């Protein structure tokens, strides 16, 4: 049996949970929208599954749910935002207008967010830029979770990156992926559902390959995708999201001092490009030509397509939530 809620109704409930556990109402709306967007689009590893983690982290005192970001106009093409130990989505919301204005004026602009917690899927951060006509690339670093190819212990995070490209007459093409074989949320989901993960995803606390999600989560580590290549991407993300923004590296994480904390205080970098400055009106046509060739070559699924299909269904019929998951959300309202 499932409980079916509209996006608005579910967002209200999630925002109430976050406010109940210490977020300011404005910040809670922003974070709730991201959690519900993931649930709506079927990104289950970053939807309601994450809500207990948000609550535990707020309760631990590790993150400031009431933070008001400090947005600095750092240079003609740069915005530097201190999230002030709050959630990255709140910092992005506060920076979006100035970032877009700079990208329009200069053709390209970057946003460097530091002192921020990102606990969500990354595609909601970039998709709106592409919906406004920009090409956007975002990266986020998180606490140590990956054993870099050839290394003996975990060091870099599962460091996701997302890319969004506008399409004429169609929703943006968006991909969003971790630097690990799968996101840690997938392992969490497997643990919740008491099933093993696929081989090659992680190792246990002794560094031995494991398909037991609990062994990977409790002292174990994740593996980078494509061995040395995913490791290189995770390294690049760490540089862009931490070194460049003034944020913390994953290995500098101090969350262990806050029992219950699940997020990382780290950084995020977003690069936004106005494509008409270089490609003129041809950009959209060129993108469509490439996509047509991809489809003709045998590709049957573009990244983002499955999410958009699930979104259409959720907007038409509501979001179906398993009764047990719905009860868990409601329990957080009382906890
Ligand atoms: P997946 O491997 O599930 O998907 C990666 C991308 O590939 C998606 O854009 C997906 O599109 C696309 N895709 C998947 N299968 C196919 C296919 N058969 N054909 C074409 N495209 C395909 O993602 P990950 O497990 O790597 O990451 C999941 C989420 O975890 C991401 O949203 C990421 O941002 C998040 N994450 C967040 C972190 C954080 O700290 N905040 C840390 C690490 C990850 P589609 O979306 O349509 O399925």
Short mmCIF file of C-alpha atoms and ligand atoms in Angstrom, two decimals:
data_model
loop_
_atom_site.label_atom_id
_atom_site.label_comp_id
_atom_site.label_asym_id
_atom_site.label_seq_id
_atom_site.Cartn_x
_atom_site.Cartn_y
_atom_site.Cartn_z
CA UNK A 1 0.00 0.00 0.00
CA UNK A 2 1.17 3.51 -0.77
CA UNK A 3 0.27 6.99 0.40
CA UNK A 4 -0.08 9.36 -2.54
CA UNK A 5 0.75 13.04 -2.04
CA UNK A 6 1.11 16.01 -4.34
CA UNK A 7 4.54 17.64 -4.65
CA UNK A 8 3.23 20.63 -2.70
CA UNK A 9 1.78 18.53 0.13
CA UNK A 10 4.95 16.48 0.50
CA UNK A 11 7.10 19.62 0.42
CA UNK A 12 5.00 21.08 3.24
CA UNK A 13 5.49 17.98 5.39
CA UNK A 14 9.25 17.77 4.74
CA UNK A 15 9.66 21.49 5.47
CA UNK A 16 7.73 21.06 8.73
CA UNK A 17 10.06 18.22 9.73
CA UNK A 18 13.11 20.36 9.04
CA UNK A 19 11.69 23.34 10.94
CA UNK A 20 10.79 21.04 13.83
CA UNK A 21 14.46 20.06 14.05
CA UNK A 22 15.98 23.51 13.90
CA UNK A 23 15.85 24.97 10.40
CA UNK A 24 14.51 28.41 9.69
CA UNK A 25 11.30 28.28 7.63
CA UNK A 26 12.90 29.90 4.55
CA UNK A 27 15.87 27.53 4.54
CA UNK A 28 13.59 24.57 5.19
CA UNK A 29 11.50 25.34 2.07
CA UNK A 30 14.66 25.38 -0.06
CA UNK A 31 16.02 22.08 1.28
CA UNK A 32 12.58 20.42 1.33
CA UNK A 33 12.12 21.28 -2.36
CA UNK A 34 15.34 19.45 -3.21
CA UNK A 35 14.44 16.36 -1.15
CA UNK A 36 10.98 16.22 -2.71
CA UNK A 37 12.33 16.82 -6.23
CA UNK A 38 14.49 13.71 -5.80
CA UNK A 39 11.53 11.67 -4.54
CA UNK A 40 9.33 13.01 -7.38
CA UNK A 41 11.90 12.10 -10.05
CA UNK A 42 12.66 8.67 -8.60
CA UNK A 43 16.16 9.60 -7.36
CA UNK A 44 15.38 7.47 -4.32
CA UNK A 45 18.92 7.50 -2.91
CA UNK A 46 18.53 11.25 -2.27
CA UNK A 47 14.82 11.62 -1.55
CA UNK A 48 12.95 10.82 1.66
CA UNK A 49 15.60 8.22 2.47
CA UNK A 50 17.83 11.14 3.43
CA UNK A 51 15.40 12.90 5.75
CA UNK A 52 16.47 11.05 8.93
CA UNK A 53 20.06 12.04 8.05
CA UNK A 54 19.11 15.71 7.77
CA UNK A 55 17.31 15.50 11.11
CA UNK A 56 20.15 13.66 12.87
CA UNK A 57 22.66 16.18 11.52
CA UNK A 58 20.56 19.17 12.59
CA UNK A 59 20.13 17.65 16.05
CA UNK A 60 23.88 17.03 16.35
CA UNK A 61 24.65 20.74 16.01
CA UNK A 62 27.10 20.04 13.13
CA UNK A 63 25.11 22.13 10.63
CA UNK A 64 23.36 25.48 11.11
CA UNK A 65 19.84 25.21 9.74
CA UNK A 66 19.26 28.92 10.24
CA UNK A 67 22.43 30.09 8.43
CA UNK A 68 22.22 33.21 6.31
CA UNK A 69 24.81 32.93 3.51
CA UNK A 70 27.30 35.70 2.84
CA UNK A 71 27.34 36.36 -0.94
CA UNK A 72 30.36 38.31 -2.18
CA UNK A 73 30.77 39.80 -5.66
CA UNK A 74 34.40 38.66 -5.87
CA UNK A 75 35.29 39.61 -9.48
CA UNK A 76 33.49 40.30 -12.79
CA UNK A 77 33.07 36.57 -13.39
CA UNK A 78 33.18 35.24 -9.84
CA UNK A 79 30.80 34.97 -6.92
CA UNK A 80 32.25 33.76 -3.61
CA UNK A 81 29.68 32.61 -1.08
CA UNK A 82 30.26 31.57 2.52
CA UNK A 83 27.37 29.27 3.41
CA UNK A 84 28.20 29.91 7.07
CA UNK A 85 27.96 26.25 7.97
CA UNK A 86 24.52 25.96 6.40
CA UNK A 87 23.17 23.90 3.53
CA UNK A 88 24.68 24.43 0.08
CA UNK A 89 21.26 24.76 -1.58
CA UNK A 90 20.51 27.79 0.60
CA UNK A 91 23.81 29.37 -0.42
CA UNK A 92 23.09 28.64 -4.09
CA UNK A 93 19.61 30.15 -3.84
CA UNK A 94 21.09 33.31 -2.34
CA UNK A 95 23.75 33.50 -5.10
CA UNK A 96 21.71 32.52 -8.16
CA UNK A 97 20.56 35.96 -9.31
CA UNK A 98 23.98 37.58 -9.15
CA UNK A 99 25.62 34.52 -10.77
CA UNK A 100 23.20 34.55 -13.71
CA UNK A 101 23.63 38.32 -14.15
CA UNK A 102 27.40 37.88 -14.31
CA UNK A 103 27.14 34.99 -16.77
CA UNK A 104 24.89 37.10 -19.00
CA UNK A 105 27.25 40.08 -18.81
CA UNK A 106 30.56 38.25 -19.20
CA UNK A 107 29.48 35.10 -21.04
CA UNK A 108 30.76 32.93 -18.20
CA UNK A 109 30.72 33.07 -14.42
CA UNK A 110 31.60 30.77 -11.55
CA UNK A 111 30.20 30.40 -8.07
CA UNK A 112 32.48 29.23 -5.28
CA UNK A 113 30.57 28.08 -2.20
CA UNK A 114 32.49 27.19 0.96
CA UNK A 115 31.61 26.15 4.49
CA UNK A 116 28.57 24.31 3.10
CA UNK A 117 26.76 20.99 3.55
CA UNK A 118 25.45 19.16 0.47
CA UNK A 119 23.41 16.04 1.20
CA UNK A 120 21.29 15.87 -1.95
CA UNK A 121 21.36 14.99 -5.62
CA UNK A 122 23.25 17.55 -7.66
CA UNK A 123 20.99 17.78 -10.71
CA UNK A 124 18.49 20.15 -9.01
CA UNK A 125 21.36 22.64 -8.72
CA UNK A 126 22.14 22.77 -12.45
CA UNK A 127 18.88 21.99 -14.23
CA UNK A 128 17.37 25.48 -13.58
CA UNK A 129 20.40 27.16 -15.18
CA UNK A 130 19.90 25.16 -18.36
CA UNK A 131 16.18 25.91 -18.25
CA UNK A 132 17.26 29.58 -18.38
CA UNK A 133 19.47 28.96 -21.42
CA UNK A 134 22.87 28.41 -19.76
CA UNK A 135 25.26 25.48 -19.91
CA UNK A 136 26.14 24.58 -16.32
CA UNK A 137 28.62 22.32 -14.58
CA UNK A 138 28.60 21.71 -10.82
CA UNK A 139 30.89 19.78 -8.49
CA UNK A 140 30.67 19.05 -4.75
CA UNK A 141 33.24 17.47 -2.45
CA UNK A 142 32.26 15.39 0.55
CA UNK A 143 33.99 13.60 3.40
CA UNK A 144 36.47 10.76 2.72
CA UNK A 145 34.67 7.74 1.30
CA UNK A 146 36.65 6.52 -1.73
CA UNK A 147 39.82 4.46 -1.81
CA UNK A 148 41.61 6.12 -4.71
CA UNK A 149 42.88 3.64 -7.30
CA UNK A 150 46.07 2.03 -5.95
CA UNK A 151 45.66 3.49 -2.44
CA UNK A 152 45.40 1.61 0.86
CA UNK A 153 42.80 3.73 2.67
CA UNK A 154 39.93 6.04 1.84
CA UNK A 155 40.75 9.68 1.22
CA UNK A 156 38.54 11.44 -1.33
CA UNK A 157 34.77 11.74 -1.23
CA UNK A 158 32.20 10.26 -3.58
CA UNK A 159 32.49 13.75 -5.09
CA UNK A 160 29.58 14.13 -7.53
CA UNK A 161 29.41 16.29 -10.60
CA UNK A 162 26.47 17.34 -12.74
CA UNK A 163 26.16 18.86 -16.19
CA UNK A 164 23.15 20.58 -17.74
CA UNK A 165 22.66 21.70 -21.33
CA UNK A 166 19.67 23.61 -22.71
CA UNK A 167 17.74 22.10 -25.63
CA UNK A 168 15.41 24.00 -27.91
CA UNK A 169 11.86 22.78 -27.40
CA UNK A 170 12.85 20.06 -24.93
CA UNK A 171 13.79 19.83 -21.25
CA UNK A 172 17.51 20.30 -20.59
CA UNK A 173 19.83 17.35 -21.02
CA UNK A 174 21.22 16.72 -17.53
CA UNK A 175 23.56 14.12 -16.16
CA UNK A 176 24.59 13.79 -12.56
CA UNK A 177 26.94 11.19 -11.17
CA UNK A 178 29.18 10.32 -8.24
CA UNK A 179 32.91 9.66 -8.59
CA UNK A 180 32.28 6.30 -6.98
CA UNK A 181 30.83 3.31 -8.87
CA UNK A 182 27.45 4.25 -7.36
CA UNK A 183 26.44 6.93 -4.88
CA UNK A 184 26.76 6.01 -1.22
CA UNK A 185 22.99 6.54 -1.03
CA UNK A 186 22.53 3.41 -3.17
CA UNK A 187 24.45 1.43 -0.55
CA UNK A 188 22.31 3.00 2.17
CA UNK A 189 19.19 2.01 0.23
CA UNK A 190 20.45 -1.57 -0.06
CA UNK A 191 21.15 -1.63 3.68
CA UNK A 192 17.64 -0.36 4.40
CA UNK A 193 16.16 -3.01 2.10
CA UNK A 194 18.48 -5.71 3.56
CA UNK A 195 19.92 -6.79 0.20
CA UNK A 196 23.52 -7.09 -1.01
CA UNK A 197 25.06 -4.57 -3.42
CA UNK A 198 26.70 -5.56 -6.71
CA UNK A 199 30.34 -6.68 -6.56
CA UNK A 200 32.98 -4.00 -7.16
CA UNK A 201 31.18 -1.17 -5.37
CA UNK A 202 32.95 -1.21 -2.03
CA UNK A 203 35.28 -2.77 0.49
CA UNK A 204 34.92 -3.60 4.19
CA UNK A 205 36.91 -2.12 7.08
CA UNK A 206 39.81 -4.48 6.30
CA UNK A 207 39.92 -3.35 2.67
CA UNK A 208 38.51 -6.64 1.36
CA UNK A 209 35.89 -6.44 -1.46
CA UNK A 210 32.39 -6.74 0.01
CA UNK A 211 28.79 -6.89 -1.17
CA UNK A 212 27.47 -6.33 2.36
CA UNK A 213 26.15 -2.74 2.47
CA UNK A 214 26.58 -2.51 6.26
CA UNK A 215 30.23 -3.60 6.00
CA UNK A 216 30.82 -0.88 3.38
CA UNK A 217 29.00 1.80 5.38
CA UNK A 218 30.40 0.87 8.81
CA UNK A 219 34.12 1.49 8.49
CA UNK A 220 34.45 0.30 4.90
CA UNK A 221 34.83 2.42 1.77
CA UNK A 222 33.53 2.98 -1.75
CA UNK A 223 35.45 2.32 -4.96
CA UNK A 224 35.93 4.96 -7.68
CA UNK A 225 34.23 4.31 -11.02
CA UNK A 226 36.52 3.13 -13.82
CA UNK A 227 39.50 2.72 -11.46
CA UNK A 228 42.14 5.44 -12.07
CA UNK A 229 39.76 7.51 -14.23
CA UNK A 230 37.10 7.96 -11.53
CA UNK A 231 39.93 8.64 -9.07
CA UNK A 232 41.17 11.47 -11.28
CA UNK A 233 37.67 12.95 -11.49
CA UNK A 234 37.29 12.75 -7.70
CA UNK A 235 40.63 14.53 -7.36
CA UNK A 236 39.57 17.29 -9.78
CA UNK A 237 36.30 17.76 -7.88
CA UNK A 238 38.21 18.04 -4.59
CA UNK A 239 40.38 20.79 -6.10
CA UNK A 240 37.48 22.74 -7.63
CA UNK A 241 35.06 22.35 -4.72
CA UNK A 242 37.48 22.68 -1.80
CA UNK A 243 40.87 24.18 -2.71
CA UNK A 244 39.38 26.72 -5.11
CA UNK A 245 36.45 27.75 -2.94
CA UNK A 246 38.27 27.87 0.40
CA UNK A 247 36.20 24.91 1.59
CA UNK A 248 37.35 21.90 3.60
CA UNK A 249 38.88 18.83 1.99
CA UNK A 250 36.99 15.62 2.71
CA UNK A 251 39.81 14.31 4.88
CA UNK A 252 39.57 17.44 7.06
CA UNK A 253 36.05 16.46 8.09
CA UNK A 254 35.33 16.96 11.79
CA UNK A 255 31.81 15.55 11.89
CA UNK A 256 32.87 12.65 14.14
CA UNK A 257 32.89 15.15 17.01
CA UNK A 258 29.13 15.59 16.45
CA UNK A 259 27.45 12.22 17.02
CA UNK A 260 24.66 11.69 14.51
CA UNK A 261 26.10 14.12 11.94
CA UNK A 262 25.91 12.66 8.44
CA UNK A 263 26.71 15.60 6.18
CA UNK A 264 30.11 17.01 5.24
CA UNK A 265 31.17 20.60 5.76
CA UNK A 266 32.88 21.09 2.40
CA UNK A 267 32.45 23.15 -0.78
CA UNK A 268 30.77 23.43 -4.16
CA UNK A 269 31.76 25.04 -7.44
CA UNK A 270 29.34 25.89 -10.25
CA UNK A 271 30.38 27.18 -13.68
CA UNK A 272 27.71 28.80 -15.82
CA UNK A 273 28.22 29.62 -19.51
CA UNK A 274 26.03 31.65 -21.86
CA UNK A 275 26.40 29.61 -25.10
CA UNK A 276 25.23 32.29 -27.49
CA UNK A 277 28.45 34.25 -26.85
CA UNK A 278 30.51 31.69 -28.73
CA UNK A 279 28.07 29.69 -30.81
CA UNK A 280 25.47 32.37 -31.51
CA UNK A 281 22.06 31.02 -32.43
CA UNK A 282 23.65 27.83 -33.74
CA UNK A 283 24.18 26.28 -30.30
CA UNK A 284 20.74 24.71 -29.97
CA UNK A 285 20.81 23.37 -33.51
CA UNK A 286 24.26 21.88 -32.97
CA UNK A 287 23.20 20.19 -29.73
CA UNK A 288 20.17 18.69 -31.46
CA UNK A 289 22.35 17.48 -34.35
CA UNK A 290 24.60 15.69 -31.87
CA UNK A 291 21.68 14.17 -30.00
CA UNK A 292 20.14 13.00 -33.29
CA UNK A 293 23.42 11.27 -34.15
CA UNK A 294 23.54 9.68 -30.69
CA UNK A 295 20.05 8.29 -31.10
CA UNK A 296 20.82 7.12 -34.63
CA UNK A 297 23.88 5.32 -33.29
CA UNK A 298 21.66 3.12 -31.15
CA UNK A 299 21.40 5.04 -27.86
CA UNK A 300 17.92 4.48 -26.47
CA UNK A 301 18.14 6.48 -23.23
CA UNK A 302 19.56 9.93 -22.70
CA UNK A 303 20.64 10.87 -19.17
CA UNK A 304 17.79 12.61 -17.39
CA UNK A 305 15.08 10.98 -19.54
CA UNK A 306 14.05 8.46 -16.91
CA UNK A 307 13.82 11.19 -14.29
CA UNK A 308 11.68 13.38 -16.55
CA UNK A 309 9.34 10.46 -17.26
CA UNK A 310 8.91 9.79 -13.55
CA UNK A 311 8.43 13.50 -12.96
CA UNK A 312 5.61 13.65 -15.50
CA UNK A 313 3.90 10.73 -13.79
CA UNK A 314 4.35 12.22 -10.31
CA UNK A 315 3.01 15.60 -11.40
CA UNK A 316 -0.03 13.96 -13.00
CA UNK A 317 -0.79 11.28 -10.37
CA UNK A 318 1.04 12.40 -7.24
CA UNK A 319 4.07 10.92 -5.50
CA UNK A 320 3.44 7.39 -4.25
CA UNK A 321 5.23 6.72 -0.97
CA UNK A 322 5.32 3.31 0.67
CA UNK A 323 3.21 3.35 3.85
CA UNK A 324 6.25 2.46 5.97
CA UNK A 325 8.29 5.35 4.51
CA UNK A 326 5.41 7.77 5.00
CA UNK A 327 5.05 6.65 8.62
CA UNK A 328 8.79 7.22 9.12
CA UNK A 329 8.45 10.80 7.83
CA UNK A 330 5.45 11.50 10.05
CA UNK A 331 7.34 10.07 13.04
CA UNK A 332 10.04 12.69 12.47
CA UNK A 333 7.40 15.35 13.05
CA UNK A 334 6.96 14.00 16.57
CA UNK A 335 10.58 13.03 17.35
P1 LIG B 1 23.72 6.93 -11.52
O1 LIG B 1 24.81 6.01 -11.88
O2 LIG B 1 22.45 6.35 -11.07
O3 LIG B 1 23.36 7.88 -12.76
C1 LIG B 1 24.36 8.71 -13.30
C2 LIG B 1 23.84 9.43 -14.53
O4 LIG B 1 23.75 8.51 -15.59
C3 LIG B 1 22.44 10.03 -14.36
O5 LIG B 1 22.42 11.26 -14.99
C4 LIG B 1 21.54 9.01 -15.03
O6 LIG B 1 20.38 9.59 -15.61
C5 LIG B 1 22.44 8.50 -16.12
N1 LIG B 1 22.14 7.14 -16.48
C6 LIG B 1 22.01 6.07 -15.68
N2 LIG B 1 21.79 4.96 -16.38
C7 LIG B 1 21.78 5.34 -17.67
C8 LIG B 1 21.59 4.64 -18.90
N3 LIG B 1 21.36 3.33 -18.93
N4 LIG B 1 21.64 5.35 -20.06
C9 LIG B 1 21.89 6.68 -20.03
N5 LIG B 1 22.07 7.39 -18.91
C10 LIG B 1 22.02 6.72 -17.74
O7 LIG B 1 24.24 8.01 -10.43
P2 LIG B 1 25.21 7.83 -9.19
O8 LIG B 1 24.87 6.58 -8.45
O9 LIG B 1 26.60 8.02 -9.61
O10 LIG B 1 24.75 9.10 -8.33
C11 LIG B 1 23.42 9.17 -7.84
C12 LIG B 1 23.18 10.49 -7.17
O11 LIG B 1 23.96 10.63 -6.00
C13 LIG B 1 23.48 11.73 -8.02
O12 LIG B 1 22.32 12.51 -8.07
C14 LIG B 1 24.57 12.46 -7.24
O13 LIG B 1 24.51 13.86 -7.32
C15 LIG B 1 24.29 12.00 -5.84
N6 LIG B 1 25.44 12.14 -4.96
C16 LIG B 1 25.41 13.13 -4.02
C17 LIG B 1 26.46 13.31 -3.16
C18 LIG B 1 26.41 14.38 -2.12
O14 LIG B 1 27.25 14.37 -1.24
N7 LIG B 1 25.52 15.33 -2.19
C19 LIG B 1 27.66 12.45 -3.21
C20 LIG B 1 27.62 11.50 -4.29
C21 LIG B 1 26.54 11.34 -5.12
P3 LIG B 1 18.98 9.62 -14.82
O15 LIG B 1 19.13 10.73 -13.84
O16 LIG B 1 17.97 9.88 -15.87
O17 LIG B 1 18.81 8.27 -14.17
#
